[in-house]
């Protein structure tokens, strides 16, 4: 469990980092928090010729929260985002989800953007970005581009990031007034990747009826699966909303696989249960914001 | 008495060192040593056609590459079969490096030595081994069909077959008793594989001293003395030229009692050959695929019983998955079949097991060592009888208990140590009474109804076990009081976190009447104590604890004799308190134990102040008496051994309350209660710690851990990401009550406690989930996904 040989680069500026990545091309891999990359290296499951450690690059650890949402820099650690009151106020789902990400020591090192780029369909943060319709900003020597979540996650552990690009930040939009969010998951052990998990966002209209409801599901497809369940839920008051119908709608939309921890049938059942729970909690939160 | 420490919750003396990073584990040693790494088989069953190392030869820092063909003499022979048994008709062990055939993924094929581990692994990656794939045998059912063979000369893949039968009253066989019983039940049970998974894997570090022609080996082992003998034998070295030391060991749980591991002979061999220090530190993946597993069994049960639930006849047929090799014999299935009976007397009993080879990692004892499977079988049987009769589960158990007046109780079988299975003492009705009170058994129906009214589903479960502990043949202790008043205790068996530095010091301090601060304890170092068996089978406290007590008594007797002469008193009038020997009731007539130590050694040189002071006590030399009298030895020290006639039997009963989520099928343990009887407690805090750790591992076996092999013999979850060892968050708070039924077999009245906690947990959780759900639980572990499907099948 020792990594194969690789070239190490520790650029001091963003420009340097992009130069090194451009030269390395497909053989380059960015090291930020290292919580996924280092185990892959140690198990010799990944063997990039060049590791580009961006931890010394200034200006990448920002957490900018405003009325429109939260922009998280490439070096912002899970723990920093989780603990940021401004981020929690602008987009409560960040903190709700981050508390489910692994364990404190991993959150102290791991980065939100790194988790997005790693694109594990069992991870929480890709689901959050997908649910909120956020985006990832990719920089390269040739310039920058902003890729929406719907185009960013392309497959299990695969993203739209091209060789030579560095994900410099991600943007998590805020939700309209009278919105609420929740994240429910079942993991075999506390902090493990979820067997199934559902992030939900519910927006109420002025009469406190369901105006919009959607969920993003983890561990049940190659990428986070976003399902709009507005039709199944509403437009009814939350107390009489069709959560079970929404759960069924979610079960119909997903195509989970079985593995050593759970069967596909159980994952489908469980995702429905968690969708109903998350939607109910999100609706409560939406009402709470209004009151 | 101020120095009476036996029985007190003395804080662990080793913890300050261990939790502040001062521990010295195997990989902390030998910073400059060369590193070894291994090319291991990627196939479960294959013939090695060719090994091509040419690409690896260019790796910078490469020192040596070895295959089986390089191994000389005894090293080229299969590793020893440590515990032969007449029923093990087809025992098989591996070669240190594979010879022609590999029989499980992870079997070592090539050894590489390089300047560091990185380079050694780089070289491993460049070595090409060509294999002819053979048909793998995976799973007990596939193996017993015997279509494909793990060892071509072992028909039916059956390594061992053993039947033990205890007739009932009137000489009835179990079958006759069952057939004649008013009620009968027949069912099948499945227990999954798990493994010890100590946080520190194995490791070996060897230093060859060419000038001295001697070898010093450090190994993360549970038996340094036996590793030493194995190395001497395999390398053809005189025993006095080999020393083996177990440094701080980060857990063992059984896997490190197996010896010698291939690396334990290969690393010292390479160190001698290269005349360089060589170290190998096992990594986690290596540990999963090349150490040992345990637990996997299929059991077929038939029981006959009366209206009270008394078992009149019991037949159990066990298929035991032994993996690819049997280096540790058939200890595990023997323990399952003998300890299955627990605290019960059954009318007639027949148990039959077959030990089955499969192309998977070998099976050797893991904490509990076959008992969790046996207890799962017996306790599932008790619950099924209760359900069949509509009786309370604890009432059925009580109806079958051996009663306190029936000890010693002969179960009529042969135990793992080859001795009769005779329980020495116990009080099972009292233990059950205490447990029911602790968990609130009798009021649980109301608790359950209240939960149901809130829309919650909860259940209660119970499980009982008896554990043969302190298995022989012997351990020894050496105690030396030096002229500075310090007491040096050593014993040959090893420590891997149990707290021996504390409990052995408590025993010595109590026996000798010295402050515990004066006592130091060394374990597992063959330079200090050469004769030992090892730390396993809940035996360290019983065996070495008693041996150290006996050695202390020799020292005390000698100290009193010397002090009596110096004080001109009768030894029978003397006491030792706080390190001072004094006449009882006359504190002024005293002499420090340190001074007694000086007097015990008639050395002519006064090398320090203590030696000078001692001269004031020296009696007039007698011209016609030698300075060291016949039968005497210089020095205030004693050595003694404890060798019991048979094992001593600890017992315990656990109960749990679980909640099952109506929708997600998650299982949560709300309460966990333990009543534990290991005879006299040396240190109740350490016993509770042992119970906590055991229960934690038991929770793993009940709800989380399994080794998932695919049909090709690939272990799919060889990491802590997918092998679900429970975290602290998954382990409930554990409520403990102690019952002390002293053992009549040893001077201290103690029984073992090391394995106890793990033994009944699967049975207890199964019982509780079954109670909550009303679904029969017949296999463990049970996951939320499993429970979901059990609900659907209902």
PDB file of N, CA and C in Angstrom, chain A residues 2 12 26 48 59 68 81 89 108 149 193-194 224 265 272 277 290:
ATOM      1  N   UNK A   2       1.774   1.291  -0.954  1.00  0.00           N
ATOM      2  CA  UNK A   2       2.587   2.494  -1.172  1.00  0.00           C
ATOM      3  C   UNK A   2       2.374   2.907  -2.621  1.00  0.00           C
ATOM      4  N   UNK A  12       2.889  27.715  -6.732  1.00  0.00           N
ATOM      5  CA  UNK A  12       2.630  28.749  -5.732  1.00  0.00           C
ATOM      6  C   UNK A  12       1.550  29.719  -6.179  1.00  0.00           C
ATOM      7  N   UNK A  26      -3.362  14.638 -19.711  1.00  0.00           N
ATOM      8  CA  UNK A  26      -4.110  13.534 -19.104  1.00  0.00           C
ATOM      9  C   UNK A  26      -3.337  12.825 -17.993  1.00  0.00           C
ATOM     10  N   UNK A  48      -1.192   8.347 -11.657  1.00  0.00           N
ATOM     11  CA  UNK A  48      -0.902   9.533 -12.463  1.00  0.00           C
ATOM     12  C   UNK A  48       0.605   9.821 -12.435  1.00  0.00           C
ATOM     13  N   UNK A  59      -5.833  32.135  -2.445  1.00  0.00           N
ATOM     14  CA  UNK A  59      -7.103  32.627  -2.986  1.00  0.00           C
ATOM     15  C   UNK A  59      -8.089  31.550  -3.377  1.00  0.00           C
ATOM     16  N   UNK A  68     -27.678  35.328  -3.466  1.00  0.00           N
ATOM     17  CA  UNK A  68     -27.918  34.424  -4.594  1.00  0.00           C
ATOM     18  C   UNK A  68     -27.417  33.010  -4.321  1.00  0.00           C
ATOM     19  N   UNK A  81     -16.789  24.851   5.449  1.00  0.00           N
ATOM     20  CA  UNK A  81     -18.099  25.167   4.876  1.00  0.00           C
ATOM     21  C   UNK A  81     -19.196  24.776   5.862  1.00  0.00           C
ATOM     22  N   UNK A  89     -26.718  30.095   6.354  1.00  0.00           N
ATOM     23  CA  UNK A  89     -27.872  30.988   6.209  1.00  0.00           C
ATOM     24  C   UNK A  89     -28.290  31.088   4.747  1.00  0.00           C
ATOM     25  N   UNK A 108     -12.084  17.641   7.952  1.00  0.00           N
ATOM     26  CA  UNK A 108     -11.060  18.664   8.206  1.00  0.00           C
ATOM     27  C   UNK A 108     -10.091  18.800   7.044  1.00  0.00           C
ATOM     28  N   UNK A 149     -24.426  21.756 -13.129  1.00  0.00           N
ATOM     29  CA  UNK A 149     -24.382  20.420 -12.526  1.00  0.00           C
ATOM     30  C   UNK A 149     -24.949  19.371 -13.475  1.00  0.00           C
ATOM     31  N   UNK A 193     -20.306   5.894   3.270  1.00  0.00           N
ATOM     32  CA  UNK A 193     -21.089   6.227   2.086  1.00  0.00           C
ATOM     33  C   UNK A 193     -22.487   5.631   2.263  1.00  0.00           C
ATOM     34  N   UNK A 194     -23.488   6.368   1.813  1.00  0.00           N
ATOM     35  CA  UNK A 194     -24.866   5.955   2.053  1.00  0.00           C
ATOM     36  C   UNK A 194     -25.238   4.733   1.206  1.00  0.00           C
ATOM     37  N   UNK A 224     -25.837  11.550  -9.593  1.00  0.00           N
ATOM     38  CA  UNK A 224     -26.975  11.883  -8.730  1.00  0.00           C
ATOM     39  C   UNK A 224     -28.253  11.952  -9.581  1.00  0.00           C
ATOM     40  N   UNK A 265     -33.433  -4.077  -4.834  1.00  0.00           N
ATOM     41  CA  UNK A 265     -34.809  -3.903  -4.367  1.00  0.00           C
ATOM     42  C   UNK A 265     -34.860  -3.102  -3.066  1.00  0.00           C
ATOM     43  N   UNK A 272     -37.311   5.479  -1.643  1.00  0.00           N
ATOM     44  CA  UNK A 272     -38.667   6.009  -1.511  1.00  0.00           C
ATOM     45  C   UNK A 272     -38.952   6.467  -0.090  1.00  0.00           C
ATOM     46  N   UNK A 277     -39.424  11.092   3.732  1.00  0.00           N
ATOM     47  CA  UNK A 277     -38.957  11.733   4.965  1.00  0.00           C
ATOM     48  C   UNK A 277     -38.295  13.075   4.675  1.00  0.00           C
ATOM     49  N   UNK A 290     -41.102  30.797   6.956  1.00  0.00           N
ATOM     50  CA  UNK A 290     -42.179  31.763   6.774  1.00  0.00           C
ATOM     51  C   UNK A 290     -42.657  32.296   8.115  1.00  0.00           C
TER      52      UNK A 290
END
